[in-house]
Amino acid sequence: MELLKKSFLTKEQKTILSIGILLFVIGIFLYSISEVLLPFVLAFVLAYFLHPAVQALEKYKIPRWLATTVVMTLFMIFILAVILIVVPILQTQIMMLMGKIPAIVSAVWEHIQTLIVYTRKTVNPEQLSNLSAAISKTALNVLNSTLTGMVKVISGGFVFFNLVSMFMITPIILFYVLRDWQGVENQMEEFIPEKNKKDIKSLWSEINSILSGFIRGQSLVCLSLGVYYGIGLSLVGLEYGLLVGFLAGILSFIPYFGFLTGLLLSVILGISMHASLGLWIGMAVVFILGQILEGYVLTPKLVGDKVGLHPVWVIFALFAGGALSGFVGILIAVPVAAVIGVLIRRTLKWYHNTSLYKGLSKKTIESKKG
């Protein structure tokens, strides 16, 4: 009992325990109001992305409010330019693609029928029937899961109120967050006891590094991949290449999902176009180079190992976030998982330095020797 009492009175443990309890309470509260969080979450995500630009202007003795105004104005101009230039092109491609869906389905079905005819010659009818039933069941399950997920996302994030608030309220929140960023940090620091200040600053520095690495880095990775895939697929001659490439880039925040989605859509469109050998080779080159670009250039340079999460856990976090809080949950899933990872690593580091762990380790070693 004395050993436990001593180990649970250390400064590091108190700090981590207090922060863990506080984050748990905040998490429960935010979950209970998740339906109205979208504009606030978007504002904080954008603030993390734009904060370095505001800091850069401050170095030239520009007042914080003016630096915030300049950065937000330039950002709004950029968004408006994207809406005016890119969105109409994507909208046109979407409308054309919707009109060609029956022809695409017909072309793909022709290839499936050819495959079925070949299969009938090599597989007995009973096996073919079982295979057909299995494929039908799998397709139905995937469709149901997809529709359920879409309904969850829409109901959790894109109802009319959130759409209006996203465009009307988010810029206002963003302005105040950027303007008062440093002031809020200073005020929060005043509430930290002096004896815990060093530990909490170290913890916040690690969390801040992870959040900035993911939000800024991953956003640039997705944008870069969207531009690359869109231009690349268009240049090799794929119909709707810009739309497919943009979608592949945006979905790249889910490990391998953007690549696989873009590849699948490209194959389907290639079949419907009765693509030549040159087009198939061109698409293969685009996606192979895209994976090399993402894995060896963009991600190491822009994100690195700052998030510190295995791809499997990233995918799990995204699915869990979407299931719990819809679109808002998807937006914050990976940053929250990364922060939890930091707390777990800090807790394990503390535990390995406690007399309780050292005492147990010592007994284990002695028992093995005995």
Coordinates of C-alpha atoms in Angstrom, one line a residue:
M1 CA 0.0 0.0 0.0
E2 CA 2.9 2.4 0.8
L3 CA 4.4 1.6 -2.6
L4 CA 1.1 2.5 -4.4
K5 CA 0.7 5.7 -2.3
K6 CA 4.2 6.9 -3.2
S7 CA 3.8 6.1 -6.9
F8 CA 0.5 8.0 -7.1
L9 CA 1.8 11.2 -5.6
T10 CA 4.3 12.1 -8.3
K11 CA 4.0 15.4 -10.1
E12 CA 4.0 13.8 -13.6
Q13 CA 1.2 11.5 -12.7
K14 CA -1.0 14.2 -11.3
T15 CA -0.5 16.3 -14.4
I16 CA -1.4 13.5 -16.8
L17 CA -4.4 12.4 -14.6
S18 CA -5.8 15.9 -14.4
I19 CA -5.5 16.5 -18.1
G20 CA -7.0 13.1 -18.9
I21 CA -10.1 13.7 -16.7
L22 CA -10.5 17.2 -18.1
L23 CA -10.3 16.0 -21.7
F24 CA -12.8 13.2 -20.9
V25 CA -15.3 15.7 -19.4
I26 CA -14.8 18.0 -22.4
G27 CA -15.3 15.1 -24.8
I28 CA -18.6 14.1 -23.2
F29 CA -19.8 17.6 -23.4
L30 CA -18.8 18.1 -27.0
Y31 CA -20.4 14.8 -28.0
S32 CA -23.7 15.9 -26.5
I33 CA -23.7 19.1 -28.6
S34 CA -22.0 17.7 -31.7
E35 CA -24.9 18.6 -34.0
V36 CA -24.1 22.3 -33.7
L37 CA -20.3 22.1 -33.7
L38 CA -19.6 22.1 -37.5
P39 CA -18.9 25.9 -37.9
F40 CA -16.8 26.0 -34.8
V41 CA -14.8 22.9 -35.8
L42 CA -14.2 24.3 -39.3
A43 CA -13.2 27.6 -37.9
F44 CA -10.6 26.0 -35.6
V45 CA -9.3 23.8 -38.4
L46 CA -8.9 26.8 -40.7
A47 CA -7.3 28.8 -37.9
Y48 CA -4.7 26.1 -37.4
F49 CA -4.0 26.3 -41.2
L50 CA -3.8 30.1 -41.4
H51 CA -2.2 31.0 -38.0
P52 CA 1.4 30.7 -39.4
A53 CA 0.6 33.3 -42.0
V54 CA -0.7 35.7 -39.4
Q55 CA 2.4 35.2 -37.3
A56 CA 4.6 35.9 -40.3
L57 CA 2.9 39.2 -40.9
E58 CA 3.3 40.1 -37.2
K59 CA 7.0 39.9 -37.5
Y60 CA 6.9 42.9 -39.8
K61 CA 5.3 44.9 -36.9
I62 CA 1.8 44.7 -38.4
P63 CA -1.0 44.7 -35.7
R64 CA -2.6 41.4 -35.0
W65 CA -6.1 42.5 -36.0
L66 CA -4.7 43.9 -39.3
A67 CA -2.7 40.8 -40.0
T68 CA -5.8 38.7 -39.4
T69 CA -7.9 40.8 -41.7
V70 CA -5.3 40.6 -44.5
V71 CA -4.9 36.8 -44.2
M72 CA -8.6 36.2 -44.1
T73 CA -9.2 38.5 -47.1
L74 CA -6.6 36.7 -49.2
F75 CA -8.0 33.4 -48.1
M76 CA -11.6 34.4 -49.0
I77 CA -10.3 35.6 -52.4
F78 CA -8.7 32.2 -53.0
I79 CA -11.8 30.3 -52.0
L80 CA -13.9 32.6 -54.3
A81 CA -11.5 32.0 -57.2
V82 CA -11.7 28.2 -56.6
I83 CA -15.5 28.4 -56.6
L84 CA -15.6 30.5 -59.8
I85 CA -13.0 28.6 -61.7
V86 CA -12.8 25.0 -60.5
V87 CA -16.4 24.3 -59.3
P88 CA -18.1 25.1 -62.6
I89 CA -15.7 22.7 -64.4
L90 CA -16.3 19.9 -61.8
Q91 CA -20.1 20.6 -61.9
T92 CA -20.0 20.2 -65.7
Q93 CA -18.2 17.0 -65.5
I94 CA -20.5 15.7 -62.8
M95 CA -23.6 16.5 -64.9
M96 CA -22.0 14.9 -68.0
L97 CA -21.0 11.8 -66.0
M98 CA -24.5 11.4 -64.5
G99 CA -25.9 11.5 -68.1
K100 CA -23.5 8.7 -69.2
I101 CA -24.1 6.4 -66.2
P102 CA -26.5 4.1 -68.2
A103 CA -23.9 3.7 -71.0
I104 CA -21.1 3.1 -68.5
V105 CA -23.1 0.4 -66.7
S106 CA -24.0 -1.2 -70.0
A107 CA -20.3 -1.3 -71.1
V108 CA -19.2 -2.7 -67.8
W109 CA -22.0 -5.3 -67.9
E110 CA -20.8 -6.5 -71.3
H111 CA -17.4 -7.3 -69.8
I112 CA -19.0 -9.0 -66.9
Q113 CA -21.1 -11.2 -69.2
T114 CA -18.0 -12.1 -71.1
L115 CA -16.4 -13.2 -67.9
I116 CA -19.5 -15.2 -66.9
V117 CA -19.5 -17.0 -70.2
Y118 CA -15.8 -17.9 -69.7
T119 CA -16.5 -18.9 -66.1
R120 CA -19.3 -21.3 -67.1
K121 CA -16.9 -23.2 -69.2
T122 CA -14.5 -23.7 -66.3
V123 CA -16.7 -23.8 -63.2
N124 CA -19.6 -26.2 -62.5
P125 CA -23.1 -24.6 -62.2
E126 CA -23.3 -25.2 -58.4
Q127 CA -20.1 -23.3 -57.8
L128 CA -21.2 -20.6 -60.1
S129 CA -24.5 -20.3 -58.3
N130 CA -22.8 -20.1 -54.9
L131 CA -20.3 -17.5 -56.2
S132 CA -23.2 -15.4 -57.7
A133 CA -25.1 -15.5 -54.3
A134 CA -22.0 -14.6 -52.4
I135 CA -21.2 -11.6 -54.7
S136 CA -24.9 -10.4 -54.5
K137 CA -24.9 -10.6 -50.7
T138 CA -21.6 -8.8 -50.5
A139 CA -22.7 -6.1 -52.9
L140 CA -25.9 -5.6 -50.9
N141 CA -24.1 -5.4 -47.6
V142 CA -21.6 -2.8 -49.1
L143 CA -24.5 -0.8 -50.5
N144 CA -26.4 -0.8 -47.2
S145 CA -23.3 0.2 -45.3
T146 CA -22.6 3.0 -47.7
L147 CA -26.1 4.3 -47.6
T148 CA -26.2 4.1 -43.8
G149 CA -22.9 6.0 -43.6
M150 CA -24.2 8.7 -46.0
V151 CA -27.4 9.1 -44.0
K152 CA -25.3 9.4 -40.8
V153 CA -23.0 12.0 -42.3
I154 CA -25.8 14.0 -43.8
S155 CA -27.9 13.9 -40.6
G156 CA -24.9 14.7 -38.5
G157 CA -23.3 17.5 -40.5
F158 CA -25.1 18.8 -43.5
V159 CA -28.6 19.7 -42.5
F160 CA -29.8 23.0 -43.6
F161 CA -28.9 24.8 -40.4
N162 CA -25.3 23.7 -40.5
L163 CA -25.0 24.6 -44.2
V164 CA -26.1 28.1 -43.4
S165 CA -24.0 28.4 -40.3
M166 CA -21.0 27.0 -42.1
F167 CA -21.0 29.8 -44.7
M168 CA -22.3 32.7 -42.4
I169 CA -20.9 32.0 -39.0
T170 CA -17.6 30.2 -39.7
P171 CA -15.8 33.3 -41.1
I172 CA -16.8 35.3 -38.0
I173 CA -15.6 32.7 -35.6
L174 CA -12.4 32.2 -37.7
F175 CA -11.6 36.0 -37.5
Y176 CA -11.9 36.1 -33.7
V177 CA -10.0 32.8 -33.2
L178 CA -7.1 34.1 -35.3
R179 CA -7.1 37.5 -33.8
D180 CA -7.2 36.3 -30.2
W181 CA -5.0 33.2 -30.6
Q182 CA -2.0 34.4 -28.6
G183 CA -4.1 36.1 -26.0
V184 CA -6.1 32.9 -25.3
E185 CA -2.8 31.0 -25.0
N186 CA -1.5 33.5 -22.5
Q187 CA -4.7 33.5 -20.5
M188 CA -4.7 29.7 -20.3
E189 CA -1.1 29.7 -19.2
E190 CA -2.0 31.9 -16.2
F191 CA -4.3 29.2 -14.9
I192 CA -1.6 26.6 -14.8
P193 CA 0.1 26.2 -11.4
E194 CA 3.8 27.1 -11.5
K195 CA 4.9 23.7 -10.4
N196 CA 3.1 22.0 -13.3
K197 CA 3.8 24.6 -15.9
K198 CA 6.9 22.9 -17.4
D199 CA 5.1 19.5 -17.8
I200 CA 2.0 21.0 -19.3
K201 CA 3.9 23.2 -21.7
S202 CA 5.9 20.2 -22.8
L203 CA 2.7 18.2 -23.3
W204 CA 1.0 21.0 -25.2
S205 CA 4.0 21.5 -27.4
E206 CA 3.9 17.9 -28.4
I207 CA 0.1 18.0 -29.0
N208 CA 0.5 21.3 -31.0
S209 CA 3.2 19.8 -33.2
I210 CA 1.0 16.8 -34.0
L211 CA -2.1 18.9 -34.7
S212 CA -0.3 21.3 -36.9
G213 CA 1.5 18.5 -38.7
F214 CA -1.8 16.8 -39.5
I215 CA -4.1 19.7 -40.3
R216 CA -1.6 21.7 -42.3
G217 CA 0.5 18.9 -43.7
Q218 CA -2.3 16.5 -44.6
S219 CA -4.4 19.3 -46.2
L220 CA -1.5 20.2 -48.5
V221 CA -1.0 16.5 -49.3
C222 CA -4.6 16.1 -50.3
L223 CA -4.6 19.3 -52.4
S224 CA -1.4 18.4 -54.1
L225 CA -2.6 14.9 -54.9
G226 CA -5.9 16.2 -56.2
V227 CA -4.1 18.6 -58.6
Y228 CA -1.7 15.9 -59.7
Y229 CA -4.3 13.1 -60.3
G230 CA -6.7 15.6 -62.0
I231 CA -4.1 16.9 -64.4
G232 CA -2.4 13.5 -64.9
L233 CA -5.6 11.6 -65.7
S234 CA -6.8 14.4 -68.0
L235 CA -3.5 14.5 -69.9
V236 CA -3.5 10.7 -70.6
G237 CA -7.0 11.1 -72.1
L238 CA -9.4 9.7 -69.4
E239 CA -12.9 11.2 -69.6
Y240 CA -13.8 13.1 -66.5
G241 CA -10.2 12.8 -65.4
L242 CA -10.3 16.1 -63.5
L243 CA -13.3 15.0 -61.5
V244 CA -11.8 11.5 -60.7
G245 CA -8.4 13.0 -59.8
F246 CA -9.9 15.7 -57.5
L247 CA -12.0 13.1 -55.7
A248 CA -9.0 10.8 -55.3
G249 CA -7.0 13.7 -53.8
I250 CA -9.7 14.8 -51.4
L251 CA -10.2 11.2 -50.1
S252 CA -6.4 10.7 -49.6
F253 CA -6.8 11.8 -45.9
I254 CA -8.0 8.2 -45.5
P255 CA -4.9 5.9 -46.0
Y256 CA -5.0 4.3 -49.4
F257 CA -8.7 5.1 -49.8
G258 CA -8.2 8.0 -52.2
F259 CA -5.8 6.0 -54.4
L260 CA -8.1 2.9 -54.5
T261 CA -11.2 5.0 -55.2
G262 CA -9.5 6.9 -58.1
L263 CA -8.1 3.7 -59.5
L264 CA -11.5 1.9 -59.4
L265 CA -13.3 4.8 -61.0
S266 CA -10.6 5.1 -63.7
V267 CA -10.9 1.4 -64.5
I268 CA -14.7 1.6 -64.8
L269 CA -14.4 4.7 -67.0
G270 CA -11.7 3.1 -69.1
I271 CA -13.9 0.0 -69.7
S272 CA -16.8 2.2 -70.7
M273 CA -14.5 4.1 -73.1
H274 CA -13.1 0.9 -74.6
A275 CA -9.8 2.4 -73.7
S276 CA -6.7 1.7 -75.9
L277 CA -3.6 0.1 -74.5
G278 CA -1.9 3.5 -74.4
L279 CA -4.6 4.9 -72.1
W280 CA -4.4 1.9 -69.7
I281 CA -0.6 2.3 -69.6
G282 CA -1.0 6.0 -69.0
M283 CA -3.4 5.5 -66.1
A284 CA -1.2 2.9 -64.5
V285 CA 1.8 5.3 -64.7
V286 CA -0.2 8.2 -63.2
F287 CA -1.3 6.1 -60.2
I288 CA 2.1 4.4 -59.7
L289 CA 3.8 7.8 -59.7
G290 CA 1.1 9.2 -57.5
Q291 CA 1.8 6.6 -54.8
I292 CA 5.5 7.3 -55.1
L293 CA 4.9 11.0 -54.9
E294 CA 2.6 10.6 -51.8
G295 CA 4.7 8.0 -50.0
Y296 CA 8.2 9.3 -50.6
V297 CA 7.8 13.0 -51.2
L298 CA 4.6 14.7 -50.0
T299 CA 3.8 12.8 -46.8
P300 CA 7.5 12.7 -45.5
K301 CA 8.0 16.4 -46.3
L302 CA 4.6 17.9 -45.3
V303 CA 3.4 15.5 -42.5
G304 CA 6.4 13.3 -41.6
D305 CA 5.8 11.1 -38.5
K306 CA 4.2 13.9 -36.5
V307 CA 0.8 12.2 -36.2
G308 CA 2.3 9.0 -34.9
L309 CA -0.6 6.7 -35.8
H310 CA -0.6 3.5 -37.8
P311 CA -2.8 3.6 -40.9
V312 CA -5.1 1.0 -39.4
W313 CA -5.8 3.2 -36.4
V314 CA -6.3 6.2 -38.7
I315 CA -9.0 4.3 -40.6
F316 CA -10.6 3.1 -37.4
A317 CA -10.6 6.7 -35.9
L318 CA -12.3 8.0 -39.1
F319 CA -15.0 5.3 -39.0
A320 CA -15.6 5.7 -35.3
G321 CA -15.7 9.5 -35.6
G322 CA -18.2 9.3 -38.4
A323 CA -20.4 6.8 -36.5
L324 CA -20.4 8.9 -33.3
S325 CA -20.8 12.4 -34.7
G326 CA -21.2 12.3 -38.5
F327 CA -19.3 14.8 -40.6
V328 CA -18.0 16.7 -37.5
G329 CA -16.6 13.4 -36.1
I330 CA -14.8 12.7 -39.4
L331 CA -13.2 16.1 -39.3
I332 CA -11.8 15.8 -35.8
A333 CA -11.3 12.0 -35.6
V334 CA -7.6 11.8 -36.5
P335 CA -6.5 14.9 -34.5
V336 CA -8.4 13.5 -31.4
A337 CA -6.8 10.1 -31.9
A338 CA -3.4 11.6 -32.2
V339 CA -3.9 13.6 -29.0
I340 CA -5.0 10.5 -27.2
G341 CA -1.9 8.8 -28.5
V342 CA 0.3 11.5 -27.0
L343 CA -1.5 11.1 -23.6
I344 CA -1.1 7.3 -23.7
R345 CA 2.6 7.6 -24.6
R346 CA 3.1 10.1 -21.8
T347 CA 1.2 7.8 -19.3
L348 CA 3.3 4.8 -20.3
K349 CA 6.5 6.8 -20.0
W350 CA 5.5 7.9 -16.5
Y351 CA 4.5 4.4 -15.5
H352 CA 7.8 2.9 -16.6
N353 CA 9.5 5.4 -14.2
T354 CA 7.4 4.6 -11.2
S355 CA 8.6 2.5 -8.3
L356 CA 5.5 0.2 -8.8
Y357 CA 6.7 -0.7 -12.4
K358 CA 10.3 -1.0 -11.4
G359 CA 9.4 -3.1 -8.4
L360 CA 7.3 -5.5 -10.5
S361 CA 10.0 -5.7 -13.2
K362 CA 12.6 -6.5 -10.5
K363 CA 10.4 -9.3 -9.1
T364 CA 9.8 -10.7 -12.6
I365 CA 13.6 -10.8 -13.3
E366 CA 14.3 -12.5 -9.9
S367 CA 11.5 -15.1 -10.4
K368 CA 13.0 -16.0 -13.9
K369 CA 16.4 -16.4 -12.3
G370 CA 15.0 -18.5 -9.6

